[in-house]
Short mmCIF file of C-alpha atoms in Angstrom, two decimals:
data_model
loop_
_atom_site.label_atom_id
_atom_site.label_comp_id
_atom_site.label_asym_id
_atom_site.label_seq_id
_atom_site.Cartn_x
_atom_site.Cartn_y
_atom_site.Cartn_z
CA MET A 734 90.72 163.01 165.23
CA THR A 735 92.91 161.60 163.54
CA ASP A 736 95.70 163.47 161.56
CA MET A 737 93.63 162.32 157.78
CA ALA A 738 91.06 163.98 159.66
CA ARG A 739 92.37 167.05 160.23
CA ARG A 740 92.81 167.82 156.30
CA MET A 741 89.38 167.89 155.34
CA ASN A 742 87.58 170.15 154.36
CA HIS A 743 85.46 171.89 157.39
CA GLN A 744 84.57 174.35 155.36
CA PRO A 745 80.18 175.52 154.79
CA VAL A 746 79.51 174.10 151.36
CA ARG A 747 77.97 176.74 149.21
CA PHE A 748 75.53 175.92 146.22
CA THR A 749 75.16 178.23 143.91
CA THR A 750 71.27 177.27 144.02
CA PRO A 751 68.92 176.35 146.46
CA PRO A 752 69.26 171.61 145.90
CA ASP A 753 66.72 170.16 144.00
CA ARG A 754 64.51 168.00 146.35
CA ASN A 755 62.42 167.19 143.24
CA PRO A 756 61.33 164.65 142.76
CA PRO A 757 63.15 162.85 145.69
CA HIS A 758 66.07 160.58 144.26
CA VAL A 759 68.85 158.05 145.48
CA VAL A 760 72.14 158.74 144.84
CA VAL A 761 74.76 155.05 145.61
CA LEU A 762 78.41 155.16 144.83
CA VAL A 763 79.64 151.54 144.37
CA ILE A 764 83.51 151.38 145.40
CA GLY A 765 85.38 148.56 144.33
CA GLU A 766 88.45 146.77 145.51
CA SER A 767 90.93 145.37 142.95
CA ALA A 768 88.93 145.87 139.57
CA ARG A 769 91.60 145.15 136.19
CA ARG A 770 89.42 147.17 133.60
CA ASP A 771 90.98 144.23 131.74
CA HIS A 772 90.23 141.37 133.41
CA LEU A 773 85.34 142.57 132.90
CA HIS A 774 84.02 140.90 129.75
CA MET A 775 82.02 143.80 129.14
CA TYR A 776 85.30 145.80 128.00
CA GLY A 777 86.58 142.64 126.30
CA TYR A 778 88.14 140.06 127.89
CA HIS A 779 87.45 137.16 126.68
CA VAL A 780 86.58 135.21 130.05
CA PRO A 781 81.90 135.78 131.21
CA ASP A 782 82.65 137.12 134.00
CA THR A 783 80.25 140.27 133.62
CA PRO A 784 76.79 138.78 132.41
CA GLU A 785 74.45 139.93 134.89
CA MET A 786 75.45 143.90 134.54
CA GLU A 787 75.85 143.11 130.52
CA ARG A 788 72.53 141.92 130.92
CA GLU A 789 70.97 145.62 133.05
CA ASP A 790 69.26 148.04 131.08
CA GLY A 791 70.49 151.53 130.09
CA LEU A 792 73.90 151.09 131.56
CA LEU A 793 76.30 153.18 130.57
CA ARG A 794 80.16 151.24 130.23
CA PHE A 795 83.37 154.39 130.94
CA GLY A 796 86.26 153.11 128.48
CA ASP A 797 89.40 155.03 129.69
CA MET A 798 89.28 155.83 133.42
CA VAL A 799 92.78 155.34 134.98
CA THR A 800 93.45 156.17 139.37
CA PRO A 801 96.16 158.00 140.19
CA PHE A 802 96.93 155.06 143.27
CA ASP A 803 97.71 150.91 143.09
CA TYR A 804 96.02 151.27 146.51
CA THR A 805 92.91 151.66 148.36
CA VAL A 806 93.82 154.23 150.56
CA GLY A 807 96.10 157.46 148.11
CA ALA A 808 92.89 155.94 145.85
CA VAL A 809 89.52 155.65 147.62
CA PRO A 810 89.80 159.65 148.93
CA VAL A 811 90.56 160.81 145.70
CA ILE A 812 87.50 159.26 144.67
CA LEU A 813 84.95 160.56 147.51
CA SER A 814 87.16 164.04 147.74
CA GLN A 815 89.49 164.39 145.11
CA PHE A 816 92.48 163.47 147.14
CA ASP A 817 95.72 162.87 146.11
CA ARG A 818 97.94 162.50 148.91
CA VAL A 819 101.62 162.94 146.70
CA LEU A 820 100.63 165.91 145.52
CA ALA A 821 98.77 167.67 148.17
CA SER A 822 98.85 168.19 151.86
CA ARG A 823 95.76 168.70 152.17
CA ILE A 824 92.43 168.29 151.53
CA THR A 825 90.01 172.01 149.46
CA GLN A 826 87.69 170.46 148.24
CA HIS A 827 84.62 168.91 150.60
CA ASP A 828 84.38 164.80 150.88
CA LEU A 829 81.47 163.60 148.57
CA ILE A 830 79.96 162.91 152.07
CA SER A 831 80.15 166.23 153.71
CA LEU A 832 78.46 168.11 150.08
CA PHE A 833 74.95 165.54 149.94
CA ASN A 834 74.86 166.11 153.88
CA ALA A 835 74.92 169.69 153.38
CA ALA A 836 72.07 169.49 150.30
CA GLY A 837 69.74 167.60 152.91
CA TYR A 838 70.09 163.62 151.68
CA ASP A 839 70.22 161.24 154.31
CA THR A 840 73.63 159.67 154.03
CA TRP A 841 75.22 156.49 154.51
CA TRP A 842 77.81 154.65 154.19
CA ILE A 843 78.23 150.70 153.92
CA SER A 844 81.18 148.90 154.06
CA ASN A 845 83.04 144.80 154.19
CA HIS A 846 86.25 146.21 154.93
CA PRO A 847 86.96 146.17 158.20
CA ARG A 848 86.46 148.88 160.21
CA LEU A 849 89.94 148.99 162.22
CA GLY A 850 92.92 147.39 159.87
CA PRO A 851 95.07 148.27 159.32
CA TYR A 852 95.27 150.60 156.68
CA ASP A 853 90.84 151.74 157.22
CA SER A 854 92.19 155.00 159.10
CA VAL A 855 92.06 156.70 155.80
CA ILE A 856 89.03 155.52 154.65
CA GLY A 857 87.35 156.19 157.74
CA ALA A 858 87.75 159.54 158.16
CA TYR A 859 85.35 159.99 155.27
CA SER A 860 82.55 156.98 156.33
CA GLU A 861 83.23 158.59 159.70
CA GLN A 862 81.17 162.32 157.72
CA ALA A 863 78.84 160.44 156.82
CA ARG A 864 74.94 159.92 159.03
CA HIS A 865 74.66 156.55 159.55
CA VAL A 866 77.44 153.49 159.43
CA VAL A 867 77.35 149.88 159.03
CA TYR A 868 80.34 148.43 158.88
CA THR A 869 80.31 143.85 158.29
CA THR A 870 83.42 143.32 159.41
CA VAL A 871 84.26 144.85 162.29
CA HIS A 872 86.63 142.44 163.83
CA GLY A 873 89.93 142.29 162.10
CA GLY A 874 92.91 143.17 159.61
CA MET A 875 93.15 143.61 155.64
CA MET A 876 94.15 140.76 155.47
CA SER A 877 92.45 138.70 157.66
CA ARG A 878 88.95 136.51 155.53
CA PRO A 879 86.27 138.99 156.32
CA LYS A 880 81.91 138.23 155.17
CA LEU A 881 81.66 137.20 151.66
CA ASP A 882 79.73 140.51 150.36
CA GLU A 883 77.41 139.84 150.15
CA ALA A 884 76.19 140.76 153.40
CA LEU A 885 76.21 144.56 152.29
CA LEU A 886 72.80 143.24 150.74
CA PRO A 887 70.84 143.43 153.24
CA GLU A 888 71.66 147.16 155.01
CA VAL A 889 71.75 148.26 151.70
CA ALA A 890 67.48 146.82 150.92
CA HIS A 891 67.28 148.67 154.57
CA ALA A 892 68.76 152.09 153.19
CA LEU A 893 67.25 151.75 150.67
CA GLN A 894 63.50 150.83 152.44
CA GLY A 895 64.15 154.31 154.53
CA ALA A 896 64.35 156.20 151.78
CA HIS A 897 62.20 158.30 152.00
CA GLY A 898 63.50 162.19 150.68
CA ASN A 899 67.37 162.61 149.23
CA THR A 900 69.38 160.00 149.97
CA PHE A 901 73.61 158.97 148.99
CA ILE A 902 74.99 155.57 150.17
CA VAL A 903 78.62 154.69 149.57
CA VAL A 904 78.91 151.35 149.36
CA HIS A 905 82.25 149.46 149.65
CA VAL A 906 82.70 146.31 148.84
CA PHE A 907 85.94 143.84 149.73
CA GLY A 908 85.24 143.06 145.79
CA SER A 909 89.26 140.99 143.84
CA HIS A 910 91.17 142.00 146.99
CA GLU A 911 93.96 139.91 148.25
CA PHE A 912 93.32 136.86 149.06
CA VAL A 913 91.84 137.02 146.34
CA ALA A 914 90.77 133.00 146.83
CA ASP A 915 88.36 133.83 149.69
CA ARG A 916 85.95 136.65 148.18
CA PHE A 917 83.27 134.63 146.66
CA PRO A 918 81.93 131.25 146.47
CA ARG A 919 81.95 128.41 145.81
CA ALA A 920 79.02 128.62 143.82
CA TYR A 921 81.11 131.73 141.94
CA ALA A 922 83.52 128.91 141.04
CA ARG A 923 83.06 128.58 137.33
CA PHE A 924 86.59 129.69 136.20
CA GLY A 925 90.55 128.20 135.91
CA SER A 926 91.34 131.64 137.59
CA ASP A 927 90.32 133.06 140.81
CA TYR A 928 90.46 136.59 140.38
CA ASP A 929 87.63 136.47 137.18
CA ASN A 930 85.99 134.01 139.85
CA SER A 931 86.26 137.00 142.94
CA ILE A 932 85.23 139.65 139.52
CA ALA A 933 81.71 137.04 138.55
CA TYR A 934 81.59 137.54 142.22
CA THR A 935 81.53 141.40 142.11
CA ASP A 936 78.75 141.07 139.06
CA HIS A 937 76.36 139.64 141.17
CA VAL A 938 77.00 141.64 143.80
CA LEU A 939 76.95 145.29 141.32
CA ALA A 940 73.92 144.20 139.47
CA GLN A 941 72.12 142.54 142.69
CA VAL A 942 71.94 146.73 144.80
CA THR A 943 71.44 147.60 141.40
CA ASP A 944 68.07 145.43 140.37
CA MET A 945 66.92 147.60 143.92
CA LEU A 946 67.86 151.11 143.39
CA ARG A 947 65.74 150.21 140.01
CA ALA A 948 62.46 148.91 142.38
CA LEU A 949 62.85 152.45 143.78
CA PRO A 950 60.13 155.35 142.39
CA GLY A 951 62.34 158.55 141.51
CA ASP A 952 64.65 160.44 139.58
CA ASN A 953 67.97 157.71 140.89
CA MET A 954 71.44 156.90 139.73
CA LEU A 955 74.03 154.55 140.48
CA PHE A 956 77.69 154.54 139.75
CA HIS A 957 80.48 152.04 140.33
CA VAL A 958 84.33 152.48 140.22
CA ALA A 959 86.98 149.93 141.13
CA ASP A 960 89.39 152.09 143.72
CA HIS A 961 92.68 150.81 141.64
CA GLY A 962 93.33 147.16 139.59
CA VAL A 963 96.00 144.76 141.18
CA ARG A 964 98.40 142.51 138.70
CA VAL A 965 96.78 139.46 138.22
CA SER A 966 99.72 137.08 137.14
CA GLU A 967 102.43 138.92 135.89
CA CYS A 968 106.35 138.95 137.96
CA THR A 969 104.01 137.28 140.73
CA ALA A 970 104.94 133.60 139.68
CA GLY A 971 100.51 133.10 139.29
CA HIS A 972 99.48 134.35 142.18
CA THR A 973 97.12 138.02 142.51
CA GLN A 974 98.89 140.84 145.03
CA HIS A 975 99.07 144.93 144.61
CA GLY A 976 101.28 146.25 142.31
CA ASP A 977 102.69 149.42 140.80
CA LEU A 978 101.62 147.55 136.48
CA LYS A 979 100.22 150.29 134.12
CA GLN A 980 97.39 148.02 133.39
CA SER A 981 97.13 148.66 137.77
CA TYR A 982 95.43 151.75 137.30
CA ALA A 983 92.61 150.51 133.87
CA VAL A 984 90.34 150.64 135.91
CA PRO A 985 86.06 150.00 135.04
CA PHE A 986 83.45 152.79 135.16
CA LEU A 987 79.99 151.98 135.37
CA MET A 988 76.35 154.68 135.52
CA TRP A 989 73.43 153.25 135.64
CA LEU A 990 70.44 156.26 135.79
CA SER A 991 67.15 155.11 136.09
CA PRO A 992 64.56 156.24 133.00
CA SER A 993 62.66 159.22 135.08
CA TRP A 994 66.59 160.66 135.64
CA ILE A 995 66.70 160.71 131.58
CA ALA A 996 63.67 161.85 131.00
CA HIS A 997 64.28 164.97 133.55
CA HIS A 998 67.58 165.27 132.29
CA GLN A 999 67.09 164.58 128.81
CA ALA A 1000 70.31 166.81 127.46
CA GLN A 1001 72.36 165.79 130.31
CA TYR A 1002 72.23 162.72 129.50
CA ASP A 1003 73.12 163.38 126.88
CA THR A 1004 75.95 164.40 126.32
CA VAL A 1005 77.51 162.08 129.15
CA ARG A 1006 76.66 158.79 126.17
CA THR A 1007 78.85 161.34 124.33
CA HIS A 1008 82.21 160.95 126.97
CA LEU A 1009 81.60 157.52 127.49
CA ASP A 1010 85.27 157.18 125.81
CA ALA A 1011 86.82 160.31 126.92
CA PRO A 1012 90.19 159.82 129.28
CA LEU A 1013 89.76 160.11 132.52
CA MET A 1014 90.60 159.92 135.65
CA THR A 1015 88.66 158.99 139.04
CA TRP A 1016 88.14 162.85 140.73
CA ASN A 1017 86.39 163.01 137.14
CA LEU A 1018 83.62 161.73 140.32
CA PRO A 1019 83.21 163.58 143.03
CA ASP A 1020 81.88 167.15 139.96
CA SER A 1021 79.88 164.49 138.48
CA ILE A 1022 77.83 162.69 140.94
CA ALA A 1023 77.27 166.75 141.83
CA ASP A 1024 76.20 167.37 138.39
CA ALA A 1025 73.84 164.40 138.03
CA ALA A 1026 71.88 165.34 141.44
CA GLY A 1027 71.67 168.94 140.46
CA LEU A 1028 73.76 170.06 143.54
CA HIS A 1029 75.27 173.40 142.18
CA LEU A 1030 78.35 174.15 143.66
CA ALA A 1031 80.24 177.73 144.46
CA ASP A 1032 84.05 175.49 143.71
CA GLY A 1033 82.65 173.27 141.59
CA ASP A 1034 84.66 172.59 137.60
CA ALA A 1035 82.35 171.93 134.87
CA THR A 1036 85.55 170.53 133.24
CA LYS A 1037 85.70 167.60 135.34
CA SER A 1038 82.00 166.58 134.99
CA VAL A 1039 80.72 163.42 133.13
CA PHE A 1040 77.62 165.48 132.18
CA SER A 1041 78.26 168.72 131.45
CA PRO A 1042 79.74 169.49 127.44
CA LEU A 1043 82.68 171.73 129.03
CA LEU A 1044 84.16 168.46 130.18
CA ALA A 1045 88.31 168.77 129.81
CA ARG A 1046 90.84 166.21 128.66
CA PRO A 1047 92.78 165.62 132.38
CA HIS A 1048 96.68 165.29 132.59
CA ARG A 1049 96.38 162.04 133.65
CA VAL A 1050 99.99 161.78 136.27
CA VAL A 1051 99.90 158.62 138.18
CA HIS A 1052 102.34 157.16 141.15
CA GLY A 1053 104.31 154.39 141.25
CA ASP A 1054 107.65 153.22 143.05
CA GLY A 1055 110.60 153.96 143.90
CA ASP A 1056 111.92 157.31 141.95
CA ASN A 1057 109.05 156.83 138.89
CA ILE A 1058 106.34 158.97 140.95
CA ASN A 1059 104.73 160.63 139.23
CA VAL A 1060 104.05 159.08 135.67
CA ASP A 1061 101.95 160.32 132.87
CA TYR A 1062 99.86 157.59 131.85
CA ASP A 1063 99.24 158.49 128.41
CA HIS A 1064 103.15 157.88 127.86
CA SER A 1065 104.13 154.77 129.72
CA HIS A 1066 105.12 151.57 129.94
CA ASN A 1067 105.94 148.62 131.59
CA THR A 1068 109.69 147.40 133.12
CA ALA A 1069 110.06 143.46 132.49
CA GLU A 1070 110.49 143.95 135.96
CA CYS A 1071 105.74 145.28 135.53
CA HIS A 1072 106.05 148.35 136.79
CA ILE A 1073 105.33 151.70 135.12
CA MET A 1074 107.71 153.87 134.29
CA PRO A 1075 107.86 156.80 131.40
CA ASP A 1076 108.51 156.50 128.04
#
């Protein structure tokens, strides 16, 4: 067992009411990679790099989501279990996969990240909780060229075709990770920026997953959030690189809910629409997803769910480099050297 696996919460999950099994539904969480919110057209960017998701009927777009980390191994555990490796030494909340396992769901982890990459062991501790684990890129390190993210689509289709009961699927794309020129096919070399091209390709992959889910009956739902952003050209001589620029912490958060889900949860739908511009942190995801799936947890927190009228404004602490390890995001700025620092 890895150190990360030992730190996970292995206590039994306690529900205040039995999980709702009717009607059957599918929950999909797509974790993006290195996508900055200010480089998506649907958020006002001047390059038309999100055309397919903009055409998705019923898409909800949240305008103020922040991640506490500018790198994957810090950011993904927050999305899955609210675990902040800087502020805590152990995981006190159940991760989403263990939660859905306890609720009787069939659980999947489908990833295009290298399974044996040098930065993958932390994420692997979560992936191994799933009943079905699929890695489309098995060998090589993080900087090697994996398969394009469209390799995930047949695996997602296979999981959905076998979804005869409640199902939870995590899809982990490679997105816009450096080296960004390797993240899209030639057909998507549409713009002058490789980063913009990679965003457009992720838009296509995400729309394909959404359309698969739309074709299924039931109270289905899709959530998409990027783990973190990057320096696109700031202080990098034109190269896309990881770094603690303030914009690297502002990420897209999208949601699609099936017409059936909306019909059965009109009050929650009305509530979530009032929170589209609310300040959020990626640790809002676990309680929000559980709430949408009708999972009522003994240790759940309604103040963290975007579906709850009790949603509270978070204190948004992000973690920079060097001495700026804990920074109040809402009272911060960039230095001339492109690092976040307190005002």
